[in-house]
Amino acid sequence: MTNSQLTPGVVAGRLGAGDYARNFADIAPRFDAHEAHVAADRCYFCHDAPCMAACPTTIDIPLFIRQIATGTPEAAARTIWEQNILGGMCARVCPTEQLCEEACVREAAEGKPVEIGRLQRYATDSLMERGVHPFTRAAPTGRRIAVVGAGPAGLAAAHRLAMKGHDVVIHDARPKAGGLNEYGIASYKAPGGFAQAEVDWLMKIGGITVVNGKALGQGLTLDGLRAAHDAVVLAIGLRGVNALRAEGEGLGNVVDAIEFIAELRQAGDKSTLAVGRDVVVIGGGMTAVDAAVQSKLLGAENVTIIYRRGQAQMSASADEQEHAASAGVRIIHNAAPVRAIGNGKVEEVEFAYTESGPEGLRLTGETFRLKADQVMKAIGQTLIGAPEGLRVEGGKIAVTGAGRTSVPGVWAAGDCAAGGDDLTVTAVAEGRDAAEDIHASLMG
Ligand SMILES: Cc1cc2nc3c(=O)[nH]c(=O)nc-3n(C[C@H](O)[C@H](O)[C@H](O)COP(=O)(O)OP(=O)(O)OC[C@H]3O[C@@H](n4cnc5c(N)ncnc54)[C@H](O)[C@@H]3O)c2cc1C
Ligand code: SF4
């Protein structure tokens, strides 16, 4: 018997083969040359461009758009990569509506910004598809640098260091490089194996060795890395997951959203992925939205996000919330889980409404239940595996300047480092800046 959206429990194959292909197709396909020219022609090429100031990697946006407008997308790609070597992925995943496009003068004037993200993708894809890597390494310096973590921060640091002539080894706990580009970002934002293609393209700079399946804390030590290298960059992201601390959390089919997403990203055939009929996602950020939307796309009948505070406090942007709603996901605000109920496997979740008072958030005592055959926890990631001896503040590795930690010769960048805003583009900026600082301190 085949399954459908109405099949109870957590099962695979709720949809037809064509539905999966449609649902997980590229959400914002690449511009063709004509579309790119029309979009580029809307740019005023502003002096002191506000879009550029709003980009965490400070890409020269008016310059690259002018290069597209004058028919040289290859030059545009180089302009982008000079500042952001993962410009291809960032073109797909950046919340541009909160960054460059929000700042665009045409957004202020007409409510319709220049489509900077899609133009960036047009430029970078044009050159990447031809297999061209436009940078070459400087003469070897004889310096060796270890990077721990092959996510956006680690890759950006490694590329910049390799370009300066240093030899770089990246150690990563996972079987593949890419970090959350490979294991986290929603499937429809970067389909077609783009994350691995971008890693392969980045490696063409030379001088970078990636060692997968090697974790700091499991055979690798910070002291060992420091002794064998001239500098160390920690770019280990946030691998831990917060617990619900609600009764029944250990029941079957109560899962971490991040693991569900990682499995989904690695599945060649989406019809093999099991999903509930009634899915409840607990959280208010990007992970909650991505888990909920992708559950719906896998064929769950009812998907509800429950967030303990109000809509304005959700860390998922207004656009992401709208995207969830348009995918058919219901969002309930101001409610927190009290207990998961079931016999071995979850069947229902009881929630209590919340209200904010002078002592913070409190449960009102008024409760309701939601039917749930699968519950996904998306209440934030935490730093785990930071080596002892490093100063930690606010749950992240404390840094000063361009990622200097409290231990000499050790830098930190990306989500694991204090101060960032947990976006791919910020991780790239921090990795790049740490690399520049290391280079200056080694060669100065
Ligand atoms: C579900 C989800 C969706 C997201 N969607 C978006 C989005 O659409 N747009 C956006 O801008 N941002 C998004 N983000 C945030 C973005 O993915 C992160 O900010 C970014 O990946 C951080 O990069 P990083 O290099 O610091 O860490 P990561 O990408 O987490 O990479 C860290 C790497 O370190 C490795 N590692 C960890 N511990 C060890 C250890 N002890 N030893 C060796 N290796 C280790 C890991 O295996 C991993 O490869 C999303 C995040 C999540 C969770
Ligand atoms: S703010 Fe808008 S119009 Fe001005 S340079 Fe940037 S993209 Fe072009």
PDB file of N, CA and C and ligand atoms in Angstrom, residues 93-95 148-154 171-174 176-181 183-186 189 214-217 220 235-239 258 261 286-287 290 320 381 384-385 413-416 422-425 427, ligand 1:
ATOM      1  N   VAL A  93      21.700  32.350  -0.191  1.00  0.00           N
ATOM      2  CA  VAL A  93      21.149  32.192   1.170  1.00  0.00           C
ATOM      3  C   VAL A  93      21.098  33.481   1.987  1.00  0.00           C
ATOM      4  N   CYS A  94      21.767  34.544   1.534  1.00  0.00           N
ATOM      5  CA  CYS A  94      21.771  35.775   2.335  1.00  0.00           C
ATOM      6  C   CYS A  94      20.358  36.317   2.494  1.00  0.00           C
ATOM      7  N   PRO A  95      20.012  36.745   3.699  1.00  0.00           N
ATOM      8  CA  PRO A  95      18.734  37.460   3.842  1.00  0.00           C
ATOM      9  C   PRO A  95      18.897  38.884   3.301  1.00  0.00           C
ATOM     10  N   VAL A 148      40.282  24.565  12.153  1.00  0.00           N
ATOM     11  CA  VAL A 148      39.385  23.503  12.627  1.00  0.00           C
ATOM     12  C   VAL A 148      37.961  23.904  12.259  1.00  0.00           C
ATOM     13  N   GLY A 149      37.351  23.117  11.363  1.00  0.00           N
ATOM     14  CA  GLY A 149      35.997  23.407  10.891  1.00  0.00           C
ATOM     15  C   GLY A 149      36.021  23.868   9.453  1.00  0.00           C
ATOM     16  N   ALA A 150      35.317  23.120   8.591  1.00  0.00           N
ATOM     17  CA  ALA A 150      35.308  23.455   7.154  1.00  0.00           C
ATOM     18  C   ALA A 150      33.971  24.041   6.731  1.00  0.00           C
ATOM     19  N   GLY A 151      33.373  24.843   7.616  1.00  0.00           N
ATOM     20  CA  GLY A 151      32.170  25.589   7.242  1.00  0.00           C
ATOM     21  C   GLY A 151      32.576  26.892   6.565  1.00  0.00           C
ATOM     22  N   PRO A 152      31.613  27.795   6.370  1.00  0.00           N
ATOM     23  CA  PRO A 152      31.919  29.057   5.680  1.00  0.00           C
ATOM     24  C   PRO A 152      33.081  29.828   6.310  1.00  0.00           C
ATOM     25  N   ALA A 153      33.147  29.890   7.639  1.00  0.00           N
ATOM     26  CA  ALA A 153      34.220  30.656   8.288  1.00  0.00           C
ATOM     27  C   ALA A 153      35.570  30.000   8.031  1.00  0.00           C
ATOM     28  N   GLY A 154      35.660  28.690   8.224  1.00  0.00           N
ATOM     29  CA  GLY A 154      36.920  27.971   8.041  1.00  0.00           C
ATOM     30  C   GLY A 154      37.371  27.997   6.580  1.00  0.00           C
ATOM     31  N   HIS A 171      40.822  20.585   9.475  1.00  0.00           N
ATOM     32  CA  HIS A 171      40.282  19.363  10.079  1.00  0.00           C
ATOM     33  C   HIS A 171      38.794  19.555  10.291  1.00  0.00           C
ATOM     34  N   ASP A 172      37.988  18.601   9.883  1.00  0.00           N
ATOM     35  CA  ASP A 172      36.551  18.711  10.135  1.00  0.00           C
ATOM     36  C   ASP A 172      36.000  17.379  10.614  1.00  0.00           C
ATOM     37  N   ALA A 173      35.106  17.464  11.595  1.00  0.00           N
ATOM     38  CA  ALA A 173      34.530  16.264  12.205  1.00  0.00           C
ATOM     39  C   ALA A 173      33.624  15.484  11.242  1.00  0.00           C
ATOM     40  N   ARG A 174      33.018  16.185  10.309  1.00  0.00           N
ATOM     41  CA  ARG A 174      32.028  15.552   9.417  1.00  0.00           C
ATOM     42  C   ARG A 174      32.708  14.873   8.224  1.00  0.00           C
ATOM     43  N   LYS A 176      31.995  15.325   5.114  1.00  0.00           N
ATOM     44  CA  LYS A 176      32.143  16.242   3.970  1.00  0.00           C
ATOM     45  C   LYS A 176      32.446  17.643   4.462  1.00  0.00           C
ATOM     46  N   ALA A 177      33.167  18.418   3.657  1.00  0.00           N
ATOM     47  CA  ALA A 177      33.410  19.832   3.985  1.00  0.00           C
ATOM     48  C   ALA A 177      32.169  20.654   3.620  1.00  0.00           C
ATOM     49  N   GLY A 178      32.111  21.870   4.160  1.00  0.00           N
ATOM     50  CA  GLY A 178      31.004  22.783   3.808  1.00  0.00           C
ATOM     51  C   GLY A 178      30.252  23.287   5.025  1.00  0.00           C
ATOM     52  N   GLY A 179      30.350  22.551   6.153  1.00  0.00           N
ATOM     53  CA  GLY A 179      29.609  22.966   7.346  1.00  0.00           C
ATOM     54  C   GLY A 179      28.121  23.007   7.055  1.00  0.00           C
ATOM     55  N   LEU A 180      27.452  24.030   7.555  1.00  0.00           N
ATOM     56  CA  LEU A 180      26.000  24.106   7.386  1.00  0.00           C
ATOM     57  C   LEU A 180      25.603  24.400   5.934  1.00  0.00           C
ATOM     58  N   ASN A 181      26.533  24.863   5.106  1.00  0.00           N
ATOM     59  CA  ASN A 181      26.206  24.979   3.674  1.00  0.00           C
ATOM     60  C   ASN A 181      25.821  23.611   3.130  1.00  0.00           C
ATOM     61  N   TYR A 183      25.131  20.815   5.307  1.00  0.00           N
ATOM     62  CA  TYR A 183      24.266  20.022   6.194  1.00  0.00           C
ATOM     63  C   TYR A 183      23.095  20.807   6.792  1.00  0.00           C
ATOM     64  N   GLY A 184      22.986  22.122   6.500  1.00  0.00           N
ATOM     65  CA  GLY A 184      21.965  22.898   7.195  1.00  0.00           C
ATOM     66  C   GLY A 184      21.041  23.711   6.318  1.00  0.00           C
ATOM     67  N   ILE A 185      21.594  24.440   5.368  1.00  0.00           N
ATOM     68  CA  ILE A 185      20.800  25.358   4.535  1.00  0.00           C
ATOM     69  C   ILE A 185      19.637  24.610   3.870  1.00  0.00           C
ATOM     70  N   ALA A 186      18.491  25.271   3.777  1.00  0.00           N
ATOM     71  CA  ALA A 186      17.318  24.614   3.182  1.00  0.00           C
ATOM     72  C   ALA A 186      17.624  24.119   1.761  1.00  0.00           C
ATOM     73  N   LYS A 189      17.193  26.222  -1.405  1.00  0.00           N
ATOM     74  CA  LYS A 189      18.005  27.425  -1.613  1.00  0.00           C
ATOM     75  C   LYS A 189      19.283  27.095  -2.390  1.00  0.00           C
ATOM     76  N   LYS A 214      37.812  14.180  11.427  1.00  0.00           N
ATOM     77  CA  LYS A 214      38.828  14.417  12.457  1.00  0.00           C
ATOM     78  C   LYS A 214      38.347  15.560  13.346  1.00  0.00           C
ATOM     79  N   ALA A 215      38.033  15.251  14.602  1.00  0.00           N
ATOM     80  CA  ALA A 215      37.437  16.263  15.488  1.00  0.00           C
ATOM     81  C   ALA A 215      38.391  16.698  16.579  1.00  0.00           C
ATOM     82  N   LEU A 216      38.365  17.992  16.830  1.00  0.00           N
ATOM     83  CA  LEU A 216      39.093  18.527  17.975  1.00  0.00           C
ATOM     84  C   LEU A 216      38.447  17.939  19.229  1.00  0.00           C
ATOM     85  N   GLY A 217      39.276  17.442  20.129  1.00  0.00           N
ATOM     86  CA  GLY A 217      38.719  16.806  21.327  1.00  0.00           C
ATOM     87  C   GLY A 217      38.651  15.296  21.172  1.00  0.00           C
ATOM     88  N   LEU A 220      42.496  15.060  18.293  1.00  0.00           N
ATOM     89  CA  LEU A 220      43.170  16.335  17.999  1.00  0.00           C
ATOM     90  C   LEU A 220      43.102  17.209  19.229  1.00  0.00           C
ATOM     91  N   ALA A 235      36.950  27.352  13.857  1.00  0.00           N
ATOM     92  CA  ALA A 235      35.730  27.749  13.129  1.00  0.00           C
ATOM     93  C   ALA A 235      34.741  26.597  13.248  1.00  0.00           C
ATOM     94  N   ILE A 236      34.455  26.242  14.493  1.00  0.00           N
ATOM     95  CA  ILE A 236      33.731  24.983  14.764  1.00  0.00           C
ATOM     96  C   ILE A 236      32.219  25.158  14.853  1.00  0.00           C
ATOM     97  N   GLY A 237      31.714  26.355  14.601  1.00  0.00           N
ATOM     98  CA  GLY A 237      30.260  26.544  14.589  1.00  0.00           C
ATOM     99  C   GLY A 237      29.636  26.252  15.940  1.00  0.00           C
ATOM    100  N   LEU A 238      28.351  25.980  15.904  1.00  0.00           N
ATOM    101  CA  LEU A 238      27.596  25.672  17.137  1.00  0.00           C
ATOM    102  C   LEU A 238      26.945  24.312  16.931  1.00  0.00           C
ATOM    103  N   ARG A 239      27.577  23.287  17.453  1.00  0.00           N
ATOM    104  CA  ARG A 239      27.118  21.920  17.170  1.00  0.00           C
ATOM    105  C   ARG A 239      26.119  21.386  18.176  1.00  0.00           C
ATOM    106  N   ILE A 258      17.717  20.134  13.611  1.00  0.00           N
ATOM    107  CA  ILE A 258      18.969  20.245  12.867  1.00  0.00           C
ATOM    108  C   ILE A 258      19.399  18.881  12.297  1.00  0.00           C
ATOM    109  N   ILE A 261      17.119  18.105   9.353  1.00  0.00           N
ATOM    110  CA  ILE A 261      17.527  18.875   8.172  1.00  0.00           C
ATOM    111  C   ILE A 261      18.794  18.286   7.545  1.00  0.00           C
ATOM    112  N   MET A 286      15.437  30.582  12.138  1.00  0.00           N
ATOM    113  CA  MET A 286      15.567  30.072  10.774  1.00  0.00           C
ATOM    114  C   MET A 286      15.471  28.543  10.736  1.00  0.00           C
ATOM    115  N   THR A 287      16.059  27.889  11.757  1.00  0.00           N
ATOM    116  CA  THR A 287      16.024  26.421  11.789  1.00  0.00           C
ATOM    117  C   THR A 287      14.593  25.930  11.920  1.00  0.00           C
ATOM    118  N   ASP A 290      12.853  26.462   8.542  1.00  0.00           N
ATOM    119  CA  ASP A 290      13.323  25.516   7.512  1.00  0.00           C
ATOM    120  C   ASP A 290      12.822  24.097   7.778  1.00  0.00           C
ATOM    121  N   GLU A 320      10.879  35.255   6.105  1.00  0.00           N
ATOM    122  CA  GLU A 320      10.877  33.804   6.367  1.00  0.00           C
ATOM    123  C   GLU A 320       9.531  33.366   6.966  1.00  0.00           C
ATOM    124  N   GLN A 381      21.118  26.569  18.872  1.00  0.00           N
ATOM    125  CA  GLN A 381      22.325  25.753  18.902  1.00  0.00           C
ATOM    126  C   GLN A 381      23.315  26.346  19.898  1.00  0.00           C
ATOM    127  N   ILE A 384      29.752  23.580  21.577  1.00  0.00           N
ATOM    128  CA  ILE A 384      30.326  22.435  22.305  1.00  0.00           C
ATOM    129  C   ILE A 384      31.701  22.133  21.715  1.00  0.00           C
ATOM    130  N   GLY A 385      32.540  21.567  22.535  1.00  0.00           N
ATOM    131  CA  GLY A 385      33.854  21.142  22.043  1.00  0.00           C
ATOM    132  C   GLY A 385      34.887  22.253  21.993  1.00  0.00           C
ATOM    133  N   ALA A 413      36.510  32.257  14.481  1.00  0.00           N
ATOM    134  CA  ALA A 413      35.688  32.967  13.489  1.00  0.00           C
ATOM    135  C   ALA A 413      34.384  32.213  13.276  1.00  0.00           C
ATOM    136  N   GLY A 414      33.360  32.938  12.828  1.00  0.00           N
ATOM    137  CA  GLY A 414      32.074  32.315  12.511  1.00  0.00           C
ATOM    138  C   GLY A 414      31.183  32.212  13.734  1.00  0.00           C
ATOM    139  N   ASP A 415      30.214  31.311  13.655  1.00  0.00           N
ATOM    140  CA  ASP A 415      29.201  31.185  14.711  1.00  0.00           C
ATOM    141  C   ASP A 415      29.791  30.921  16.092  1.00  0.00           C
ATOM    142  N   CYS A 416      30.950  30.242  16.150  1.00  0.00           N
ATOM    143  CA  CYS A 416      31.515  29.883  17.457  1.00  0.00           C
ATOM    144  C   CYS A 416      32.122  31.081  18.167  1.00  0.00           C
ATOM    145  N   ASP A 422      25.344  35.044  13.361  1.00  0.00           N
ATOM    146  CA  ASP A 422      24.972  33.695  12.933  1.00  0.00           C
ATOM    147  C   ASP A 422      24.364  33.647  11.530  1.00  0.00           C
ATOM    148  N   LEU A 423      25.059  34.281  10.595  1.00  0.00           N
ATOM    149  CA  LEU A 423      24.681  34.198   9.178  1.00  0.00           C
ATOM    150  C   LEU A 423      25.888  33.700   8.394  1.00  0.00           C
ATOM    151  N   THR A 424      25.629  33.063   7.261  1.00  0.00           N
ATOM    152  CA  THR A 424      26.718  32.568   6.418  1.00  0.00           C
ATOM    153  C   THR A 424      27.671  33.703   6.045  1.00  0.00           C
ATOM    154  N   VAL A 425      27.106  34.826   5.616  1.00  0.00           N
ATOM    155  CA  VAL A 425      27.951  35.923   5.132  1.00  0.00           C
ATOM    156  C   VAL A 425      28.827  36.494   6.250  1.00  0.00           C
ATOM    157  N   ALA A 427      29.963  34.767   8.808  1.00  0.00           N
ATOM    158  CA  ALA A 427      31.015  33.766   9.034  1.00  0.00           C
ATOM    159  C   ALA A 427      32.125  33.934   8.007  1.00  0.00           C
TER     160      ALA A 427
HETATM  161  C1  LIG B   1      19.036  25.030   9.621  1.00  0.00           C
HETATM  162  C2  LIG B   1      19.851  26.258   9.373  1.00  0.00           C
HETATM  163  C3  LIG B   1      19.548  27.056   8.276  1.00  0.00           C
HETATM  164  C4  LIG B   1      20.289  28.204   8.047  1.00  0.00           C
HETATM  165  N1  LIG B   1      19.974  28.969   6.956  1.00  0.00           N
HETATM  166  C5  LIG B   1      20.681  30.097   6.714  1.00  0.00           C
HETATM  167  C6  LIG B   1      20.359  30.926   5.610  1.00  0.00           C
HETATM  168  O1  LIG B   1      19.441  30.647   4.845  1.00  0.00           O
HETATM  169  N2  LIG B   1      21.111  32.043   5.414  1.00  0.00           N
HETATM  170  C7  LIG B   1      22.161  32.383   6.233  1.00  0.00           C
HETATM  171  O2  LIG B   1      22.827  33.405   6.009  1.00  0.00           O
HETATM  172  N3  LIG B   1      22.483  31.612   7.310  1.00  0.00           N
HETATM  173  C8  LIG B   1      21.766  30.482   7.562  1.00  0.00           C
HETATM  174  N4  LIG B   1      22.080  29.706   8.646  1.00  0.00           N
HETATM  175  C9  LIG B   1      23.242  30.102   9.492  1.00  0.00           C
HETATM  176  C10 LIG B   1      24.554  29.688   8.808  1.00  0.00           C
HETATM  177  O3  LIG B   1      24.429  28.391   8.283  1.00  0.00           O
HETATM  178  C11 LIG B   1      25.700  29.759   9.807  1.00  0.00           C
HETATM  179  O4  LIG B   1      25.751  31.065  10.349  1.00  0.00           O
HETATM  180  C12 LIG B   1      27.061  29.431   9.144  1.00  0.00           C
HETATM  181  O5  LIG B   1      27.058  28.163   8.566  1.00  0.00           O
HETATM  182  C13 LIG B   1      28.185  29.531  10.180  1.00  0.00           C
HETATM  183  O6  LIG B   1      29.385  29.124   9.613  1.00  0.00           O
HETATM  184  P1  LIG B   1      30.552  28.492  10.510  1.00  0.00           P
HETATM  185  O7  LIG B   1      31.647  28.196   9.565  1.00  0.00           O
HETATM  186  O8  LIG B   1      30.813  29.388  11.652  1.00  0.00           O
HETATM  187  O9  LIG B   1      29.935  27.188  11.141  1.00  0.00           O
HETATM  188  P2  LIG B   1      29.354  25.817  10.498  1.00  0.00           P
HETATM  189  O10 LIG B   1      28.749  26.058   9.156  1.00  0.00           O
HETATM  190  O11 LIG B   1      28.497  25.249  11.558  1.00  0.00           O
HETATM  191  O12 LIG B   1      30.637  24.927  10.303  1.00  0.00           O
HETATM  192  C14 LIG B   1      31.364  24.440  11.410  1.00  0.00           C
HETATM  193  C15 LIG B   1      32.165  23.247  10.975  1.00  0.00           C
HETATM  194  O13 LIG B   1      32.979  22.833  12.067  1.00  0.00           O
HETATM  195  C16 LIG B   1      32.932  21.425  12.180  1.00  0.00           C
HETATM  196  N5  LIG B   1      33.204  21.090  13.577  1.00  0.00           N
HETATM  197  C17 LIG B   1      32.448  21.358  14.671  1.00  0.00           C
HETATM  198  N6  LIG B   1      33.036  20.927  15.790  1.00  0.00           N
HETATM  199  C18 LIG B   1      34.220  20.380  15.419  1.00  0.00           C
HETATM  200  C19 LIG B   1      35.289  19.777  16.130  1.00  0.00           C
HETATM  201  N7  LIG B   1      35.285  19.646  17.449  1.00  0.00           N
HETATM  202  N8  LIG B   1      36.350  19.313  15.416  1.00  0.00           N
HETATM  203  C20 LIG B   1      36.396  19.439  14.058  1.00  0.00           C
HETATM  204  N9  LIG B   1      35.394  20.016  13.348  1.00  0.00           N
HETATM  205  C21 LIG B   1      34.330  20.483  14.005  1.00  0.00           C
HETATM  206  C22 LIG B   1      31.546  21.046  11.724  1.00  0.00           C
HETATM  207  O14 LIG B   1      31.507  19.701  11.273  1.00  0.00           O
HETATM  208  C23 LIG B   1      31.311  22.051  10.601  1.00  0.00           C
HETATM  209  O15 LIG B   1      31.720  21.555   9.349  1.00  0.00           O
HETATM  210  C24 LIG B   1      21.354  28.553   8.920  1.00  0.00           C
HETATM  211  C25 LIG B   1      21.657  27.752  10.010  1.00  0.00           C
HETATM  212  C26 LIG B   1      20.907  26.621  10.243  1.00  0.00           C
HETATM  213  C27 LIG B   1      21.220  25.789  11.441  1.00  0.00           C
END
